Every structure is written in structure tokens, then in C-alpha cells.
mmCIF file of C-alpha atoms and ligand atoms in Angstrom:
data_model
loop_
_atom_site.group_PDB
_atom_site.id
_atom_site.type_symbol
_atom_site.label_atom_id
_atom_site.label_comp_id
_atom_site.label_asym_id
_atom_site.label_seq_id
_atom_site.Cartn_x
_atom_site.Cartn_y
_atom_site.Cartn_z
ATOM 1 C CA MET J 1 4.204 -15.666 17.204
ATOM 2 C CA ASP J 2 5.172 -16.895 14.165
ATOM 3 C CA SER J 3 3.631 -14.815 11.212
ATOM 4 C CA VAL J 4 3.115 -17.934 8.693
ATOM 5 C CA LEU J 5 -0.927 -19.137 8.291
ATOM 6 C CA SER J 6 -2.103 -22.063 7.021
ATOM 7 C CA PRO J 7 -3.246 -22.369 4.209
ATOM 8 C CA SER J 8 -6.838 -23.035 5.929
ATOM 9 C CA ASP J 9 -7.429 -19.647 7.233
ATOM 10 C CA GLU J 10 -9.700 -18.862 4.569
ATOM 11 C CA HIS J 11 -10.936 -16.261 5.778
ATOM 12 C CA LEU J 12 -7.825 -13.891 4.111
ATOM 13 C CA TYR J 13 -8.413 -14.702 1.140
ATOM 14 C CA LEU J 14 -10.448 -12.722 -1.478
ATOM 15 C CA PRO J 15 -13.603 -14.146 -2.939
ATOM 16 C CA ALA J 16 -13.239 -15.774 -6.067
ATOM 17 C CA THR J 17 -14.736 -13.464 -7.812
ATOM 18 C CA VAL J 18 -12.287 -10.743 -7.412
ATOM 19 C CA THR J 19 -10.842 -10.198 -10.327
ATOM 20 C CA ARG J 20 -9.775 -6.279 -9.876
ATOM 21 C CA SER J 21 -7.702 -3.911 -7.625
ATOM 22 C CA ALA J 22 -7.592 -0.714 -6.564
ATOM 23 C CA LYS J 23 -4.568 0.944 -4.616
ATOM 24 C CA ILE J 24 -5.553 4.228 -1.687
ATOM 25 C CA LEU J 25 -2.339 5.994 -0.500
ATOM 26 C CA ILE J 26 -3.081 7.149 3.158
ATOM 27 C CA ALA J 27 -0.158 9.587 4.045
ATOM 28 C CA GLY J 28 0.625 12.286 6.613
ATOM 29 C CA HIS J 29 2.668 13.187 8.653
ATOM 30 C CA PHE J 30 4.346 11.301 12.012
ATOM 31 C CA GLY J 31 1.370 10.253 14.456
ATOM 32 C CA ALA J 32 -1.145 11.233 11.225
ATOM 33 C CA GLY J 33 -3.629 8.942 12.224
ATOM 34 C CA LYS J 34 -2.812 6.888 9.549
ATOM 35 C CA THR J 35 -2.276 2.972 10.678
ATOM 36 C CA THR J 36 -5.284 3.915 12.578
ATOM 37 C CA LEU J 37 -7.737 4.854 9.368
ATOM 38 C CA VAL J 38 -6.367 1.768 7.575
ATOM 39 C CA GLY J 39 -7.285 0.040 10.769
ATOM 40 C CA SER J 40 -11.002 1.577 11.082
ATOM 41 C CA VAL J 41 -11.367 0.732 7.029
ATOM 42 C CA SER J 42 -10.060 -2.343 6.855
ATOM 43 C CA GLU J 43 -11.344 -6.391 6.706
ATOM 44 C CA ILE J 44 -8.568 -7.957 7.297
ATOM 45 C CA LYS J 45 -6.025 -7.181 9.904
ATOM 46 C CA PRO J 46 -3.942 -4.697 9.212
ATOM 47 C CA LEU J 47 -0.192 -5.817 8.279
ATOM 48 C CA ARG J 48 2.668 -4.663 7.554
ATOM 49 C CA THR J 49 6.097 -5.345 5.507
ATOM 50 C CA GLU J 50 8.943 -4.059 5.495
ATOM 51 C CA GLU J 51 11.489 -3.311 2.433
ATOM 52 C CA LEU J 52 15.696 -2.362 3.655
ATOM 53 C CA ILE J 53 17.032 -0.101 1.995
ATOM 54 C CA THR J 54 20.787 0.854 1.559
ATOM 55 C CA GLU J 55 21.269 3.880 0.896
ATOM 56 C CA ALA J 56 25.159 4.522 -0.114
ATOM 57 C CA SER J 57 25.477 4.669 -4.425
ATOM 58 C CA THR J 58 28.244 1.504 -4.147
ATOM 59 C CA GLY J 59 26.267 -1.066 -4.932
ATOM 60 C CA ILE J 60 26.421 -4.873 -4.167
ATOM 61 C CA ASP J 61 29.273 -4.450 -1.717
ATOM 62 C CA ASP J 62 27.332 -2.183 0.881
ATOM 63 C CA LEU J 63 25.429 -5.514 1.217
ATOM 64 C CA ALA J 64 28.838 -7.443 1.986
ATOM 65 C CA GLY J 65 29.434 -5.521 5.234
ATOM 66 C CA LEU J 66 31.554 -2.723 4.456
ATOM 67 C CA PRO J 67 32.145 -0.124 6.867
ATOM 68 C CA GLY J 68 30.221 3.296 5.689
ATOM 69 C CA LYS J 69 26.853 1.274 4.184
ATOM 70 C CA THR J 70 24.013 2.551 5.055
ATOM 71 C CA GLU J 71 20.733 0.722 5.810
ATOM 72 C CA THR J 72 17.726 1.915 7.044
ATOM 73 C CA THR J 73 14.104 0.501 6.930
ATOM 74 C CA VAL J 74 11.352 1.138 4.942
ATOM 75 C CA ALA J 75 8.055 0.103 6.782
ATOM 76 C CA PHE J 76 4.022 0.236 5.454
ATOM 77 C CA ASP J 77 1.405 -1.119 6.804
ATOM 78 C CA PHE J 78 -2.402 -1.705 5.087
ATOM 79 C CA GLY J 79 -5.164 -3.182 4.921
ATOM 80 C CA ARG J 80 -8.571 -4.117 2.602
ATOM 81 C CA ARG J 81 -11.907 -3.844 1.827
ATOM 82 C CA THR J 82 -13.750 -5.618 -0.520
ATOM 83 C CA LEU J 83 -15.567 -3.220 -1.880
ATOM 84 C CA SER J 84 -17.703 -5.767 -4.482
ATOM 85 C CA PRO J 85 -17.614 -8.766 -6.008
ATOM 86 C CA GLN J 86 -15.276 -7.785 -8.517
ATOM 87 C CA LEU J 87 -13.371 -5.677 -7.349
ATOM 88 C CA ALA J 88 -11.228 -5.537 -3.773
ATOM 89 C CA LEU J 89 -9.369 -1.984 -2.307
ATOM 90 C CA TYR J 90 -6.007 -1.426 -0.716
ATOM 91 C CA LEU J 91 -5.157 1.003 1.539
ATOM 92 C CA PHE J 92 -1.113 1.451 1.817
ATOM 93 C CA GLY J 93 -0.083 3.796 5.367
ATOM 94 C CA THR J 94 3.222 5.212 4.063
ATOM 95 C CA PRO J 95 6.264 5.337 5.512
ATOM 96 C CA GLY J 96 6.078 8.211 8.726
ATOM 97 C CA GLN J 97 9.814 9.699 7.376
ATOM 98 C CA ASN J 98 8.282 11.686 4.508
ATOM 99 C CA ARG J 99 11.424 11.193 3.261
ATOM 100 C CA PHE J 100 11.923 9.959 -1.166
ATOM 101 C CA THR J 101 14.034 6.423 -1.499
ATOM 102 C CA PRO J 102 13.290 4.447 -4.680
ATOM 103 C CA PHE J 103 11.168 2.093 -2.723
ATOM 104 C CA TRP J 104 8.530 4.695 -3.321
ATOM 105 C CA GLU J 105 8.056 3.950 -6.564
ATOM 106 C CA HIS J 106 6.244 0.623 -5.328
ATOM 107 C CA LEU J 107 3.909 1.960 -3.508
ATOM 108 C CA PHE J 108 3.163 4.810 -6.112
ATOM 109 C CA HIS J 109 3.358 2.462 -9.044
ATOM 110 C CA GLY J 110 -0.887 1.784 -9.756
ATOM 111 C CA ALA J 111 -2.164 4.015 -6.496
ATOM 112 C CA LEU J 112 -4.917 6.221 -7.714
ATOM 113 C CA GLY J 113 -3.695 8.719 -5.171
ATOM 114 C CA ALA J 114 -2.811 10.109 -2.225
ATOM 115 C CA LEU J 115 -5.299 10.953 1.202
ATOM 116 C CA ILE J 116 -3.098 12.890 3.503
ATOM 117 C CA LEU J 117 -4.038 12.898 7.097
ATOM 118 C CA VAL J 118 -3.399 16.247 8.915
ATOM 119 C CA ASP J 119 -2.980 17.048 12.698
ATOM 120 C CA THR J 120 -4.051 20.590 13.137
ATOM 121 C CA ARG J 121 -1.793 21.207 16.433
ATOM 122 C CA ARG J 122 0.905 20.035 13.745
ATOM 123 C CA LEU J 123 0.154 21.445 10.627
ATOM 124 C CA GLN J 124 3.614 22.710 9.922
ATOM 125 C CA ASP J 125 4.935 18.526 9.599
ATOM 126 C CA SER J 126 2.724 18.030 6.416
ATOM 127 C CA ASP J 127 5.319 20.064 4.296
ATOM 128 C CA PRO J 128 6.982 17.028 3.259
ATOM 129 C CA VAL J 129 5.116 15.167 2.221
ATOM 130 C CA LEU J 130 2.750 17.648 0.623
ATOM 131 C CA GLY J 131 6.342 18.443 -1.633
ATOM 132 C CA LEU J 132 6.549 14.499 -2.325
ATOM 133 C CA PHE J 133 3.394 14.262 -3.723
ATOM 134 C CA GLU J 134 3.309 17.776 -5.611
ATOM 135 C CA GLU J 135 6.691 16.959 -6.876
ATOM 136 C CA ARG J 136 6.075 13.223 -8.553
ATOM 137 C CA GLY J 137 2.407 14.942 -9.794
ATOM 138 C CA LEU J 138 0.150 11.851 -7.553
ATOM 139 C CA PRO J 139 -3.125 13.548 -7.093
ATOM 140 C CA PHE J 140 -3.943 13.998 -3.473
ATOM 141 C CA GLY J 141 -6.643 15.281 -0.589
ATOM 142 C CA VAL J 142 -6.225 16.878 2.302
ATOM 143 C CA ALA J 143 -8.331 15.025 5.641
ATOM 144 C CA VAL J 144 -7.980 16.858 9.158
ATOM 145 C CA ASN J 145 -8.055 14.180 11.605
ATOM 146 C CA GLU J 146 -10.194 15.912 14.543
ATOM 147 C CA PHE J 147 -7.748 15.089 17.201
ATOM 148 C CA GLU J 148 -10.000 16.013 20.745
ATOM 149 C CA GLY J 149 -8.171 18.469 22.281
ATOM 150 C CA ALA J 150 -6.173 20.190 19.224
ATOM 151 C CA PRO J 151 -7.865 23.193 17.344
ATOM 152 C CA ARG J 152 -10.488 23.418 15.262
ATOM 153 C CA TYR J 153 -9.909 26.321 11.879
ATOM 154 C CA ALA J 154 -12.257 27.012 9.160
ATOM 155 C CA ARG J 155 -11.374 25.231 6.531
ATOM 156 C CA ASP J 156 -9.906 28.253 4.334
ATOM 157 C CA GLU J 157 -7.768 28.753 7.093
ATOM 158 C CA ILE J 158 -6.309 25.335 6.729
ATOM 159 C CA ARG J 159 -6.444 25.326 3.465
ATOM 160 C CA GLN J 160 -4.301 28.610 3.845
ATOM 161 C CA ALA J 161 -1.507 27.003 6.172
ATOM 162 C CA LEU J 162 -0.827 24.319 4.103
ATOM 163 C CA ALA J 163 -0.679 26.615 0.848
ATOM 164 C CA LEU J 164 -3.280 24.139 -0.606
ATOM 165 C CA ASP J 165 -4.902 24.925 -3.815
ATOM 166 C CA ASP J 166 -8.124 26.628 -4.421
ATOM 167 C CA ASP J 167 -8.786 22.804 -6.270
ATOM 168 C CA VAL J 168 -7.670 20.540 -3.593
ATOM 169 C CA VAL J 169 -9.724 18.700 -1.485
ATOM 170 C CA LEU J 170 -10.308 19.340 2.088
ATOM 171 C CA THR J 171 -12.194 16.959 4.388
ATOM 172 C CA SER J 172 -11.977 15.941 7.819
ATOM 173 C CA CYS J 173 -12.293 12.479 9.913
ATOM 174 C CA ASP J 174 -12.029 10.480 12.907
ATOM 175 C CA ALA J 175 -9.718 8.289 11.504
ATOM 176 C CA ARG J 176 -10.913 6.282 14.672
ATOM 177 C CA ASN J 177 -14.193 5.578 13.174
ATOM 178 C CA GLU J 178 -15.437 3.386 10.382
ATOM 179 C CA VAL J 179 -17.920 5.297 8.622
ATOM 180 C CA SER J 180 -15.651 8.616 8.965
ATOM 181 C CA SER J 181 -12.724 7.050 7.369
ATOM 182 C CA ILE J 182 -14.626 6.738 4.532
ATOM 183 C CA HIS J 183 -16.449 8.939 3.780
ATOM 184 C CA ALA J 184 -13.158 10.881 4.126
ATOM 185 C CA LEU J 185 -12.204 8.566 1.073
ATOM 186 C CA ILE J 186 -15.400 9.153 -0.622
ATOM 187 C CA ALA J 187 -14.936 12.706 -0.557
ATOM 188 C CA PHE J 188 -11.165 12.206 -2.057
ATOM 189 C CA ILE J 189 -12.207 9.744 -4.738
ATOM 190 C CA GLU J 190 -15.270 12.492 -5.972
ATOM 191 C CA TYR J 191 -12.605 14.663 -6.060
ATOM 192 C CA LEU J 192 -10.712 12.481 -8.388
ATOM 193 C CA HIS J 193 -13.483 11.605 -10.281
ATOM 194 C CA ARG J 194 -14.532 14.957 -10.834
ATOM 195 C CA SER J 195 -11.138 16.259 -12.161
ATOM 196 C CA ARG J 196 -10.526 13.034 -14.153
ATOM 197 C CA ARG J 197 -7.116 12.439 -11.998
ATOM 198 C CA LEU J 198 -5.683 10.367 -13.796
ATOM 199 C CA GLU J 199 -3.295 10.979 -15.827
ATOM 200 C CA HIS J 200 -0.744 10.309 -14.044
ATOM 201 C CA LEU J 201 -1.139 6.716 -14.534
ATOM 202 C CA SER J 202 -0.789 6.899 -17.749
ATOM 203 C CA MET U 1 9.634 -23.619 17.725
ATOM 204 C CA ARG U 2 10.952 -21.031 15.087
ATOM 205 C CA GLY U 3 9.134 -21.546 12.326
ATOM 206 C CA PRO U 4 10.597 -21.180 8.547
ATOM 207 C CA ARG U 5 11.158 -17.121 8.662
ATOM 208 C CA ARG U 6 12.700 -16.047 5.994
ATOM 209 C CA ASP U 7 15.933 -16.901 5.704
ATOM 210 C CA PRO U 8 18.452 -13.194 5.401
ATOM 211 C CA ASP U 9 20.780 -14.996 3.703
ATOM 212 C CA MET U 10 18.463 -15.272 0.975
ATOM 213 C CA VAL U 11 16.814 -11.957 1.221
ATOM 214 C CA ARG U 12 20.702 -10.843 0.565
ATOM 215 C CA ALA U 13 20.616 -12.672 -3.238
ATOM 216 C CA TYR U 14 17.802 -11.315 -4.273
ATOM 217 C CA VAL U 15 18.371 -7.879 -3.404
ATOM 218 C CA ARG U 16 22.165 -8.447 -4.376
ATOM 219 C CA THR U 17 20.404 -9.072 -7.524
ATOM 220 C CA ARG U 18 17.602 -6.568 -7.611
ATOM 221 C CA GLY U 19 19.903 -4.180 -9.788
ATOM 222 C CA HIS U 20 20.381 -6.451 -12.731
ATOM 223 C CA SER U 21 16.535 -8.539 -12.613
ATOM 224 C CA SER U 22 14.151 -6.178 -12.178
ATOM 225 C CA PRO U 23 10.239 -8.319 -12.252
ATOM 226 C CA SER U 24 10.640 -9.549 -15.912
ATOM 227 C CA ARG U 25 6.505 -8.704 -16.184
ATOM 228 C CA ASP U 26 5.631 -4.713 -16.293
ATOM 229 C CA GLY U 27 2.871 -3.827 -14.970
ATOM 230 C CA LEU U 28 3.225 -5.857 -11.861
ATOM 231 C CA THR U 29 1.803 -3.971 -8.506
ATOM 232 C CA LEU U 30 1.993 -4.837 -4.997
ATOM 233 C CA THR U 31 -1.893 -4.520 -5.267
ATOM 234 C CA THR U 32 -1.710 -7.393 -8.590
ATOM 235 C CA LEU U 33 -3.692 -9.717 -7.107
ATOM 236 C CA VAL U 34 -2.692 -13.169 -8.146
ATOM 237 C CA ARG U 35 -3.535 -17.175 -6.977
ATOM 238 C CA ALA U 36 -2.124 -20.497 -7.829
ATOM 239 C CA ALA U 37 -2.701 -22.479 -10.880
ATOM 240 C CA ASP U 38 -2.972 -26.298 -10.778
ATOM 241 C CA ARG U 39 0.718 -27.390 -11.727
ATOM 242 C CA PRO U 40 3.614 -29.714 -10.405
ATOM 243 C CA LEU U 41 5.304 -27.533 -8.361
ATOM 244 C CA HIS U 42 8.608 -29.991 -8.502
ATOM 245 C CA GLY U 43 11.989 -27.837 -9.279
ATOM 246 C CA LEU U 44 10.675 -25.079 -7.301
ATOM 247 C CA ASP U 45 13.032 -23.341 -4.422
ATOM 248 C CA VAL U 46 11.958 -22.672 -1.342
ATOM 249 C CA GLU U 47 10.957 -19.579 -1.321
ATOM 250 C CA ALA U 48 8.837 -20.174 -4.372
ATOM 251 C CA LEU U 49 7.614 -23.231 -2.813
ATOM 252 C CA ARG U 50 5.838 -20.915 0.032
ATOM 253 C CA VAL U 51 4.606 -18.639 -1.846
ATOM 254 C CA MET U 52 2.914 -21.574 -3.847
ATOM 255 C CA ARG U 53 1.403 -22.642 -0.723
ATOM 256 C CA ILE U 54 0.236 -19.271 0.170
ATOM 257 C CA CYS U 55 -1.580 -18.974 -2.772
ATOM 258 C CA ARG U 56 -4.477 -21.315 -2.069
ATOM 259 C CA GLY U 57 -6.942 -18.209 -3.018
ATOM 260 C CA PRO U 58 -7.068 -14.875 -5.120
ATOM 261 C CA LEU U 59 -4.334 -12.513 -2.816
ATOM 262 C CA SER U 60 -2.353 -9.172 -3.501
ATOM 263 C CA ILE U 61 1.201 -9.653 -3.270
ATOM 264 C CA ALA U 62 1.757 -7.256 -0.734
ATOM 265 C CA GLU U 63 -0.329 -9.639 1.436
ATOM 266 C CA ILE U 64 2.106 -12.631 -0.165
ATOM 267 C CA ALA U 65 4.746 -10.238 1.189
ATOM 268 C CA SER U 66 3.616 -9.196 4.597
ATOM 269 C CA LEU U 67 2.428 -13.226 5.087
ATOM 270 C CA LEU U 68 5.394 -14.679 4.705
ATOM 271 C CA ASP U 69 7.159 -12.331 6.097
ATOM 272 C CA LEU U 70 9.530 -10.942 2.604
ATOM 273 C CA PRO U 71 10.472 -8.046 1.267
ATOM 274 C CA PRO U 72 7.655 -6.547 -1.011
ATOM 275 C CA THR U 73 10.495 -6.079 -3.831
ATOM 276 C CA VAL U 74 11.668 -9.926 -3.054
ATOM 277 C CA ALA U 75 8.264 -11.148 -3.513
ATOM 278 C CA LEU U 76 7.461 -9.156 -6.439
ATOM 279 C CA ILE U 77 10.359 -11.004 -7.713
ATOM 280 C CA VAL U 78 9.453 -14.584 -6.581
ATOM 281 C CA VAL U 79 5.797 -13.974 -8.034
ATOM 282 C CA SER U 80 7.048 -12.546 -11.289
ATOM 283 C CA GLY U 81 9.125 -16.217 -12.195
ATOM 284 C CA LEU U 82 5.512 -17.914 -10.661
ATOM 285 C CA LEU U 83 3.873 -15.961 -13.805
ATOM 286 C CA ASP U 84 6.192 -16.682 -16.206
ATOM 287 C CA THR U 85 6.185 -20.638 -15.177
ATOM 288 C CA GLY U 86 2.555 -20.874 -14.934
ATOM 289 C CA HIS U 87 2.345 -21.622 -11.782
ATOM 290 C CA LEU U 88 0.403 -18.404 -10.821
ATOM 291 C CA ASP U 89 -2.257 -16.869 -12.247
ATOM 292 C CA SER U 90 -3.084 -13.487 -12.411
ATOM 293 C CA PRO U 91 -7.205 -12.739 -12.485
ATOM 294 C CA ALA U 92 -7.097 -9.723 -14.289
ATOM 295 C CA PRO U 93 -4.250 -8.176 -16.838
ATOM 296 C CA ALA U 94 -2.101 -5.571 -14.580
ATOM 297 C CA GLY U 95 -3.462 -2.689 -16.486
ATOM 298 C CA GLN U 96 -3.594 0.738 -15.025
ATOM 299 C CA PRO U 97 -6.736 2.120 -13.620
ATOM 300 C CA ASP U 98 -9.236 3.688 -15.408
ATOM 301 C CA ILE U 99 -11.552 5.751 -14.813
ATOM 302 C CA SER U 100 -14.052 3.577 -14.636
ATOM 303 C CA VAL U 101 -12.027 2.067 -11.487
ATOM 304 C CA LEU U 102 -13.188 5.292 -9.289
ATOM 305 C CA GLU U 103 -16.637 4.827 -10.394
ATOM 306 C CA GLU U 104 -16.714 0.829 -8.612
ATOM 307 C CA VAL U 105 -14.323 1.978 -5.595
ATOM 308 C CA LEU U 106 -17.545 4.615 -5.629
ATOM 309 C CA ASN U 107 -20.038 2.907 -6.165
ATOM 310 C CA GLY U 108 -18.654 0.588 -3.512
ATOM 311 C CA LEU U 109 -17.349 3.169 -0.654
ATOM 312 C CA ARG U 110 -20.789 4.662 -0.858
ATOM 313 C CA ALA U 111 -22.852 1.866 -0.034
ATOM 314 C CA LEU U 112 -20.535 0.569 2.998
ATOM 315 C CA ALA U 113 -21.040 4.436 3.900
ATOM 316 C CA VAL U 114 -25.731 4.149 4.078
ATOM 317 C CA ARG U 115 -25.528 0.696 6.037
HETATM 318 N N1 LIG G 1 -8.232 11.057 19.883
HETATM 319 C C1 LIG G 1 -7.306 10.519 18.797
HETATM 320 N N2 LIG G 1 -6.492 10.174 18.392
HETATM 321 C C2 LIG G 1 -6.492 9.046 17.490
HETATM 322 C C3 LIG G 1 -7.223 9.128 16.320
HETATM 323 N N3 LIG G 1 -6.492 8.855 14.993
HETATM 324 C C4 LIG G 1 -5.325 8.520 15.621
HETATM 325 N N4 LIG G 1 -5.045 8.627 16.792
HETATM 326 C C5 LIG G 1 -4.315 7.766 17.852
HETATM 327 O O1 LIG G 1 -2.866 8.966 17.265
HETATM 328 C C6 LIG G 1 -1.744 8.246 17.628
HETATM 329 C C7 LIG G 1 -0.795 8.095 16.026
HETATM 330 O O2 LIG G 1 -1.992 7.405 15.641
HETATM 331 P P1 LIG G 1 -1.506 6.388 14.598
HETATM 332 O O3 LIG G 1 -1.919 5.615 13.614
HETATM 333 O O4 LIG G 1 -0.240 4.988 15.225
HETATM 334 O O5 LIG G 1 -0.862 7.558 13.302
HETATM 335 P P2 LIG G 1 0.302 7.303 12.146
HETATM 336 O O6 LIG G 1 0.308 8.128 10.965
HETATM 337 O O7 LIG G 1 0.351 5.614 11.652
HETATM 338 O O8 LIG G 1 1.811 7.119 12.901
HETATM 339 P P3 LIG G 1 3.564 6.846 11.954
HETATM 340 O O9 LIG G 1 2.842 5.850 11.452
HETATM 341 O O10 LIG G 1 4.316 6.452 13.338
HETATM 342 O O11 LIG G 1 3.727 7.743 11.368
HETATM 343 C C8 LIG G 1 -2.349 6.378 17.943
HETATM 344 O O12 LIG G 1 -1.940 6.398 19.353
HETATM 345 C C9 LIG G 1 -3.767 6.739 17.755
HETATM 346 O O13 LIG G 1 -4.191 5.668 18.516
HETATM 347 C C10 LIG G 1 -8.061 10.272 16.220
HETATM 348 O O14 LIG G 1 -8.790 10.632 15.186
HETATM 349 N N5 LIG G 1 -8.254 11.094 17.351
HETATM 350 MG MG1 LIG G 2 1.532 3.905 11.170
#
């Protein structure tokens, strides 16, 4: 099926009164539930985009098909939820491979922060993504996506296992559930608001 | 029918110029909202026309990229040019969020959670 919509697909458009947007990144290790949470909260069918990244540093010639070039695809998915007649919230599920490429700047730019999902069966897999946001100074919170059959730990134990600072918000959710996902987002935004963590934006 | 998918050569051309011509407007982001202004379309290239056709109502640049199957960096460049020529409008200056945005987001999410 081709992805071009006809201009009459009005449902895709925001109400004409919407003038502002906000962005939250949904991050986490491979399979943590990022796409699921985005889909649970989104009012539109989640969309996906891909960017071709050329990794070698020799410039233009990389794209001319010379041997030795490295092209990888950075894919992310996103959804949208209109929160008021004026404001639309965008949720961006970050790429599964949590390795910084310059394209991440586009994801970071203007984001309020990142909610990092973790699966308690793979806590150690969260290190690269936590490192990415710590290094960058983008505020983040952590939500345990409670898969059934996954071990349940006390919050303190998880905090310790992830080496989270005491003040970083730690919550839990079922990413498949809309209201549960919204509650996790609320906990995260309350934390940002409480700590006025917006310095990164200036 | 194959449909108007993106032309790989065009994408490469844009990608090639990326280092030299980043979007001319500071503060343009993937979540910047734009919509078509009422201006004649003659003289626009194929990609610009596709963007104009889809921008009948407010959309983010990320949505434009995804719906037209354009790499996000290409969509940023095309939209930036169309804002410069007045073919697209952005309803609000693409400023950085401030504390009032957090409050609006919070109020909106809380309203959804108690429905
Ligand atoms: N049981 C259960 N399954 C879940 C939950 N969240 C996600 N899943 C499932 O787990 C799998 C991975 O979820 P995704 O949302 O694709 O995870 P992701 O983080 O986007 O994965 P990548 O993009 O590949 O890194 C899917 O099969 C989901 O259906 C949850 O809360 N409970
Ligand atoms: Mg995913």
C-alpha cells in the first residue's frame, strides 16, 4: 500500500486552533515497549520515519557508492495526542540501538525530556540509554514496563540496579494500557515541573 | 501502481547538500507545526509541491516526513524553504518550550486520566 494520503483525509490534521506542540521522547532498551506506549497514547495511527545515516567521515563520496562507506538506518516512530484546543503532544519512540549518531540531535531538539522504559528482565540493557541521556544532560525519568512474568523488585532495588540518582522519578506502567501510560507520563511531567528542569532548553 | 514514492536520486541530492545548507531557520524542529498559506504554487519543485499538497491543515514536520516517506532531515529543509517563501505558515514562533508548556501538558494529561 502506498503511504500517500489524499488531501481529503481530514482526520489526520490537527484542529486549526492548535498553535503549540510539545515533545516527549519515549526511550529504552530494545523491546522495552516504546512503540507500544506511543501507540497506546496516540490519537493517530503511529507513524514511522527513517533516516539514512552515512557513518564514514569522508563526506560526499560516501554516497557515490565507493567501497568502505557505512550506511545505517535510524528509524523512529511517533504518535500525537491533542491535549487542548491549543496544544498537541508528540511522543517520539527513540531508535532501539541507543548509540548516539548526529541524527539524535533532531530528536533531542526541543524535547521536554525522555521517559525511559525498562523491563526488569533486562535491567542491565538500560545502561547505554541512561548513559546517552546523562551525558547529554536531557532530563529523564524511568518507568518500569511491567511485563507479566517479569520479576517484581522494590523501587529501591531498581533504583540501585540502574544507579539512578535519588531525585530521578521512577514509576511503572503497562505500556499496552492507555490510562496507565498516561499516568506514567504525568509522573514524569510532574517531576520536570517540580524540579523546573528546563535549563537544557536554553 | 507504484505511486509517488520518494525519488532516491532526489533524496541523495538533498542529503548531499545537507552539510552545506542546513535549514535556514533556527529553531525549526520535527515538532514545528506548519500549514499551507494561500499562495500560488508555480515554480515549486516536485518535493515542495508534495509538501504543499499535504499541508492543507496543521501538521508537524515529522508527520509530513512520514506521510510523504521523506527522511526527516529532507522534510526540514523543504519546509524551511517553503516558510521562507511564504508558502507555509507556522502558527506560533518555533520557540523553545517554557514552564507554561509543562503546565499545559500536565493539565491536558490529567484531564485524559480522569475521563
Ligand atoms: N506483556 C506485555 N507485553 C508488552 C508490553 N509492552 C510491550 N509488550 C510487547 O513487547 C514487545 C516489544 O514491544 P515494543 O513496543 O515493540 O518495544 P520497543 O521498545 O518499541 O522495541 P524496539 O523498537 O524493537 O526496541 C511487543 O511484542 C509488545 O507487544 C507490556 O506492558 N506487557
Ligand atoms: Mg519500537
